[in-house]
PDB file of C-alpha atoms in Angstrom:
ATOM      1  CA  MET A  77     -30.921 -10.984 -88.288  1.00 45.00           C
ATOM      2  CA  LYS A  78     -33.898 -12.075 -85.863  1.00 44.00           C
ATOM      3  CA  LEU A  79     -36.133 -15.007 -85.859  1.00 44.00           C
ATOM      4  CA  ASP A  80     -39.491 -15.161 -83.931  1.00 47.00           C
ATOM      5  CA  PHE A  81     -40.685 -17.988 -82.476  1.00 46.00           C
ATOM      6  CA  PRO A  82     -44.411 -17.789 -81.387  1.00 47.00           C
ATOM      7  CA  GLU A  83     -44.364 -20.062 -77.965  1.00 48.00           C
ATOM      8  CA  ARG A  84     -46.937 -22.147 -79.614  1.00 49.00           C
ATOM      9  CA  ASN A  85     -45.252 -23.505 -82.562  1.00 50.00           C
ATOM     10  CA  PHE A  86     -42.867 -25.252 -79.824  1.00 56.00           C
ATOM     11  CA  LEU A  87     -45.907 -28.182 -78.479  1.00 63.00           C
ATOM     12  CA  ASN A  88     -44.986 -31.260 -77.348  1.00 73.00           C
ATOM     13  CA  GLN A  89     -45.756 -33.217 -80.184  1.00 86.00           C
ATOM     14  CA  SER A  90     -44.191 -36.298 -78.788  1.00 90.00           C
ATOM     15  CA  MET A  91     -45.107 -39.255 -76.050  1.00 92.00           C
ATOM     16  CA  PHE A  92     -42.543 -41.490 -75.141  1.00 95.00           C
ATOM     17  CA  CYS A  93     -43.168 -44.446 -72.696  1.00 96.00           C
ATOM     18  CA  ASP A  94     -40.180 -46.111 -71.398  1.00 96.00           C
ATOM     19  CA  VAL A  95     -40.431 -50.013 -70.718  1.00 97.00           C
ATOM     20  CA  SER A  96     -38.513 -51.967 -68.662  1.00 96.00           C
ATOM     21  CA  SER A  97     -40.480 -54.187 -67.146  1.00 96.00           C
ATOM     22  CA  LYS A  98     -40.216 -57.821 -68.121  1.00 96.00           C
ATOM     23  CA  PHE A  99     -44.422 -57.489 -67.239  1.00 97.00           C
ATOM     24  CA  TYR A 100     -45.029 -55.021 -70.718  1.00 96.00           C
ATOM     25  CA  GLN A 101     -41.907 -56.449 -72.579  1.00 96.00           C
ATOM     26  CA  ASN A 102     -43.760 -59.498 -73.206  1.00 95.00           C
ATOM     27  CA  SER A 103     -46.878 -58.324 -73.753  1.00 95.00           C
ATOM     28  CA  ILE A 104     -45.581 -56.313 -76.338  1.00 92.00           C
ATOM     29  CA  TYR A 105     -43.477 -58.958 -77.357  1.00 91.00           C
ATOM     30  CA  SER A 106     -46.729 -61.510 -77.904  1.00 90.00           C
ATOM     31  CA  ILE A 107     -48.911 -58.400 -79.597  1.00 89.00           C
ATOM     32  CA  SER A 108     -45.915 -57.808 -81.755  1.00 85.00           C
ATOM     33  CA  HIS A 109     -45.403 -61.785 -82.732  1.00 78.00           C
ATOM     34  CA  ASP A 110     -49.504 -62.585 -83.181  1.00 75.00           C
ATOM     35  CA  SER A 111     -49.753 -58.801 -85.792  1.00 68.00           C
ATOM     36  CA  HIS A 112     -46.001 -59.395 -87.739  1.00 60.00           C
ATOM     37  CA  ASP A 113     -46.986 -63.471 -89.320  1.00 57.00           C
ATOM     38  CA  THR A 114     -45.392 -63.909 -92.898  1.00 50.00           C
ATOM     39  CA  TRP A 115     -48.630 -63.514 -94.323  1.00 51.00           C
ATOM     40  CA  THR A 116     -49.539 -60.346 -92.633  1.00 59.00           C
ATOM     41  CA  LEU A 117     -46.132 -59.128 -93.607  1.00 56.00           C
ATOM     42  CA  PHE A 118     -46.233 -60.609 -97.619  1.00 57.00           C
ATOM     43  CA  PHE A 119     -50.496 -59.079 -98.377  1.00 56.00           C
ATOM     44  CA  ILE A 120     -49.742 -55.680 -96.221  1.00 60.00           C
ATOM     45  CA  GLN A 121     -46.239 -54.772 -98.313  1.00 58.00           C
ATOM     46  CA  GLY A 122     -46.488 -57.211-100.736  1.00 62.00           C
ATOM     47  CA  GLY A 123     -43.921 -59.690-102.223  1.00 67.00           C
ATOM     48  CA  GLN A 124     -41.665 -56.481-103.419  1.00 72.00           C
ATOM     49  CA  TRP A 125     -40.830 -55.023-100.102  1.00 67.00           C
ATOM     50  CA  THR A 126     -40.042 -58.832 -98.743  1.00 66.00           C
ATOM     51  CA  THR A 127     -37.683 -59.345-101.264  1.00 74.00           C
ATOM     52  CA  ASP A 128     -36.089 -55.282-100.588  1.00 74.00           C
ATOM     53  CA  LEU A 129     -35.557 -56.119 -96.407  1.00 70.00           C
ATOM     54  CA  ARG A 130     -33.898 -59.713 -97.319  1.00 72.00           C
ATOM     55  CA  PRO A 131     -30.297 -58.114 -96.960  1.00 73.00           C
ATOM     56  CA  LEU A 132     -31.728 -56.971 -93.490  1.00 71.00           C
ATOM     57  CA  ARG A 133     -32.332 -60.268 -92.283  1.00 68.00           C
ATOM     58  CA  THR A 134     -35.905 -59.087 -90.719  1.00 68.00           C
ATOM     59  CA  ASN A 135     -38.653 -61.337 -89.703  1.00 65.00           C
ATOM     60  CA  TRP A 136     -41.745 -61.305 -87.647  1.00 66.00           C
ATOM     61  CA  VAL A 137     -39.734 -62.927 -84.208  1.00 71.00           C
ATOM     62  CA  LYS A 138     -37.952 -59.433 -83.023  1.00 81.00           C
ATOM     63  CA  GLU A 139     -36.222 -61.202 -79.596  1.00 85.00           C
ATOM     64  CA  TYR A 140     -35.169 -57.434 -78.871  1.00 88.00           C
ATOM     65  CA  LEU A 141     -38.043 -56.833 -77.444  1.00 90.00           C
ATOM     66  CA  THR A 142     -37.581 -59.463 -74.595  1.00 92.00           C
ATOM     67  CA  THR A 143     -33.580 -58.924 -74.560  1.00 93.00           C
ATOM     68  CA  ALA A 144     -33.060 -55.224 -74.924  1.00 95.00           C
ATOM     69  CA  PRO A 145     -33.323 -53.585 -71.409  1.00 96.00           C
ATOM     70  CA  TYR A 146     -34.948 -51.040 -72.187  1.00 97.00           C
ATOM     71  CA  LEU A 147     -38.351 -50.584 -75.015  1.00 96.00           C
ATOM     72  CA  ILE A 148     -39.128 -46.791 -76.039  1.00 96.00           C
ATOM     73  CA  LEU A 149     -42.341 -46.758 -78.032  1.00 96.00           C
ATOM     74  CA  VAL A 150     -42.820 -42.391 -79.430  1.00 95.00           C
ATOM     75  CA  PHE A 151     -45.946 -42.025 -79.961  1.00 94.00           C
ATOM     76  CA  LYS A 152     -47.198 -38.854 -81.913  1.00 93.00           C
ATOM     77  CA  GLN A 153     -49.788 -36.455 -80.448  1.00 91.00           C
ATOM     78  CA  ALA A 154     -52.685 -35.743 -83.660  1.00 89.00           C
ATOM     79  CA  TYR A 155     -53.467 -33.085 -81.305  1.00 91.00           C
ATOM     80  CA  GLY A 156     -54.143 -32.049 -77.219  1.00 89.00           C
ATOM     81  CA  PHE A 157     -56.231 -29.592 -75.359  1.00 89.00           C
ATOM     82  CA  ASN A 158     -56.630 -26.392 -74.615  1.00 90.00           C
ATOM     83  CA  PRO A 159     -57.164 -25.657 -70.701  1.00 92.00           C
ATOM     84  CA  ASP A 160     -60.947 -25.527 -71.259  1.00 95.00           C
ATOM     85  CA  GLY A 161     -60.969 -28.782 -72.506  1.00 91.00           C
ATOM     86  CA  THR A 162     -61.157 -28.058 -76.264  1.00 94.00           C
ATOM     87  CA  LYS A 163     -59.120 -29.843 -79.023  1.00 93.00           C
ATOM     88  CA  LYS A 164     -56.151 -28.516 -80.083  1.00 90.00           C
ATOM     89  CA  VAL A 165     -54.173 -29.413 -83.248  1.00 88.00           C
ATOM     90  CA  HIS A 166     -50.864 -30.199 -83.103  1.00 87.00           C
ATOM     91  CA  TYR A 167     -49.836 -28.874 -87.051  1.00 86.00           C
ATOM     92  CA  TYR A 168     -46.541 -31.339 -88.259  1.00 87.00           C
ATOM     93  CA  ASN A 169     -46.732 -33.729 -85.246  1.00 87.00           C
ATOM     94  CA  GLU A 170     -44.869 -36.614 -87.833  1.00 89.00           C
ATOM     95  CA  ILE A 171     -42.442 -34.034 -88.829  1.00 90.00           C
ATOM     96  CA  SER A 172     -41.673 -33.511 -84.877  1.00 89.00           C
ATOM     97  CA  VAL A 173     -41.913 -36.413 -83.225  1.00 91.00           C
ATOM     98  CA  GLY A 174     -39.338 -37.103 -86.670  1.00 91.00           C
ATOM     99  CA  ILE A 175     -37.395 -34.650 -85.591  1.00 91.00           C
ATOM    100  CA  ALA A 176     -36.760 -35.900 -81.635  1.00 92.00           C
ATOM    101  CA  SER A 177     -36.939 -39.441 -82.598  1.00 94.00           C
ATOM    102  CA  GLY A 178     -33.624 -38.376 -84.369  1.00 93.00           C
ATOM    103  CA  ILE A 179     -32.453 -36.549 -81.351  1.00 94.00           C
ATOM    104  CA  LEU A 180     -33.645 -39.452 -79.396  1.00 95.00           C
ATOM    105  CA  LEU A 181     -31.576 -42.119 -81.804  1.00 95.00           C
ATOM    106  CA  THR A 182     -28.075 -39.830 -81.443  1.00 95.00           C
ATOM    107  CA  ALA A 183     -27.813 -39.827 -77.899  1.00 96.00           C
ATOM    108  CA  ILE A 184     -28.213 -43.103 -77.529  1.00 96.00           C
ATOM    109  CA  HIS A 185     -25.208 -43.462 -79.900  1.00 94.00           C
ATOM    110  CA  ASN A 186     -23.382 -41.138 -78.959  1.00 96.00           C
ATOM    111  CA  ALA A 187     -24.395 -42.443 -74.728  1.00 96.00           C
ATOM    112  CA  GLY A 188     -22.762 -45.868 -76.239  1.00 93.00           C
ATOM    113  CA  LEU A 189     -25.953 -47.756 -76.505  1.00 95.00           C
ATOM    114  CA  VAL A 190     -27.485 -49.499 -79.902  1.00 94.00           C
ATOM    115  CA  THR A 191     -31.208 -49.489 -80.782  1.00 94.00           C
ATOM    116  CA  LEU A 192     -32.306 -49.486 -84.075  1.00 89.00           C
ATOM    117  CA  THR A 193     -36.141 -48.286 -85.316  1.00 86.00           C
ATOM    118  CA  SER A 194     -38.642 -50.629 -85.413  1.00 85.00           C
ATOM    119  CA  THR A 195     -41.893 -49.431 -86.735  1.00 80.00           C
ATOM    120  CA  PRO A 196     -44.239 -51.527 -85.350  1.00 76.00           C
ATOM    121  CA  LEU A 197     -46.358 -52.727 -88.179  1.00 70.00           C
ATOM    122  CA  ASN A 198     -50.883 -53.571 -87.496  1.00 74.00           C
ATOM    123  CA  CYS A 199     -49.034 -53.416 -83.571  1.00 84.00           C
ATOM    124  CA  GLY A 200     -49.854 -49.649 -82.546  1.00 88.00           C
ATOM    125  CA  PRO A 201     -53.918 -49.990 -81.496  1.00 91.00           C
ATOM    126  CA  PRO A 202     -53.068 -52.834 -78.905  1.00 93.00           C
ATOM    127  CA  LEU A 203     -49.695 -51.496 -77.687  1.00 94.00           C
ATOM    128  CA  LYS A 204     -51.329 -47.700 -77.124  1.00 95.00           C
ATOM    129  CA  ALA A 205     -54.528 -50.785 -75.205  1.00 96.00           C
ATOM    130  CA  LEU A 206     -51.713 -51.719 -73.187  1.00 96.00           C
ATOM    131  CA  LEU A 207     -49.573 -48.841 -72.368  1.00 97.00           C
ATOM    132  CA  GLY A 208     -53.700 -46.777 -71.509  1.00 96.00           C
ATOM    133  CA  ARG A 209     -52.857 -44.534 -73.852  1.00 96.00           C
ATOM    134  CA  PRO A 210     -54.748 -41.642 -75.005  1.00 95.00           C
ATOM    135  CA  ALA A 211     -57.086 -41.883 -77.913  1.00 93.00           C
ATOM    136  CA  ASN A 212     -54.837 -39.113 -79.508  1.00 93.00           C
ATOM    137  CA  GLU A 213     -51.418 -41.065 -80.181  1.00 94.00           C
ATOM    138  CA  LYS A 214     -51.088 -43.292 -82.977  1.00 94.00           C
ATOM    139  CA  LEU A 215     -47.852 -45.228 -81.958  1.00 94.00           C
ATOM    140  CA  MET A 216     -44.696 -44.316 -84.711  1.00 93.00           C
ATOM    141  CA  LEU A 217     -41.374 -46.051 -83.440  1.00 93.00           C
ATOM    142  CA  LEU A 218     -40.125 -48.524 -82.175  1.00 94.00           C
ATOM    143  CA  PHE A 219     -36.371 -48.354 -79.918  1.00 96.00           C
ATOM    144  CA  PRO A 220     -35.196 -51.445 -78.208  1.00 95.00           C
ATOM    145  CA  ILE A 221     -31.977 -50.224 -76.060  1.00 97.00           C
ATOM    146  CA  GLY A 222     -28.838 -51.475 -74.704  1.00 96.00           C
ATOM    147  CA  TYR A 223     -25.853 -52.830 -75.390  1.00 94.00           C
ATOM    148  CA  PRO A 224     -24.330 -55.225 -78.304  1.00 89.00           C
ATOM    149  CA  ALA A 225     -24.677 -58.615 -78.029  1.00 86.00           C
ATOM    150  CA  GLN A 226     -21.528 -59.908 -78.229  1.00 88.00           C
ATOM    151  CA  ASP A 227     -22.167 -61.979 -81.557  1.00 88.00           C
ATOM    152  CA  ALA A 228     -24.550 -58.613 -82.594  1.00 84.00           C
ATOM    153  CA  THR A 229     -23.778 -57.920 -86.363  1.00 81.00           C
ATOM    154  CA  VAL A 230     -24.772 -55.152 -88.659  1.00 79.00           C
ATOM    155  CA  PRO A 231     -25.816 -55.665 -92.032  1.00 76.00           C
ATOM    156  CA  ASP A 232     -23.113 -54.580 -94.841  1.00 79.00           C
ATOM    157  CA  LEU A 233     -25.080 -51.635 -95.724  1.00 79.00           C
ATOM    158  CA  HIS A 234     -23.808 -49.374 -98.311  1.00 83.00           C
ATOM    159  CA  ARG A 235     -24.688 -45.392 -98.346  1.00 86.00           C
ATOM    160  CA  LYS A 236     -25.039 -42.847-101.081  1.00 92.00           C
ATOM    161  CA  PRO A 237     -22.214 -40.789-101.740  1.00 94.00           C
ATOM    162  CA  ILE A 238     -22.944 -37.604-100.677  1.00 94.00           C
ATOM    163  CA  HIS A 239     -23.187 -35.929-103.801  1.00 94.00           C
ATOM    164  CA  GLU A 240     -26.256 -37.678-104.021  1.00 95.00           C
ATOM    165  CA  VAL A 241     -28.246 -36.513-101.094  1.00 94.00           C
ATOM    166  CA  MET A 242     -26.261 -32.598-100.548  1.00 95.00           C
ATOM    167  CA  VAL A 243     -26.413 -30.225-102.925  1.00 94.00           C
ATOM    168  CA  THR A 244     -24.057 -27.340-102.355  1.00 93.00           C
ATOM    169  CA  TYR A 245     -24.525 -23.672-103.101  1.00 96.00           C
ATOM    170  CA  ASP A 246     -21.564 -21.136-102.384  1.00 90.00           C
TER     171      ASP A 246
END
């Protein structure tokens, strides 16, 4: 089987912003804290959403934003620009960013580091402004990266059995 992948399908639709500066980390924490209070979470997502998150022991206090040595903010690029300056649509940009982020997540864990996937609710525009990102980018994920704290715990989550997530056709 011959597969032909035209170069135009391999647009780089992700921007990974690596933040190690304490100034930026503290600013990101302040923006996140201001945007993620309990009422915001409750009213935007609803009571069931906050109940569903309870086993994860998550809330609007994101200490890892200032204790992790690195933060990687992942932006999708909805469009780019042609050499003549005209707008070029990036098709499937969310899928592309999801795949690239999954590869990054795997690499982080294979390097012996830890992270979590954070979706900065209501923080996209102010974080984009803080980092001076262009209009064609939208914040998708934030990965705090480092070594686990001595007292770190992981919620006891149970995965679905394989037969609920995969069907095999022989």
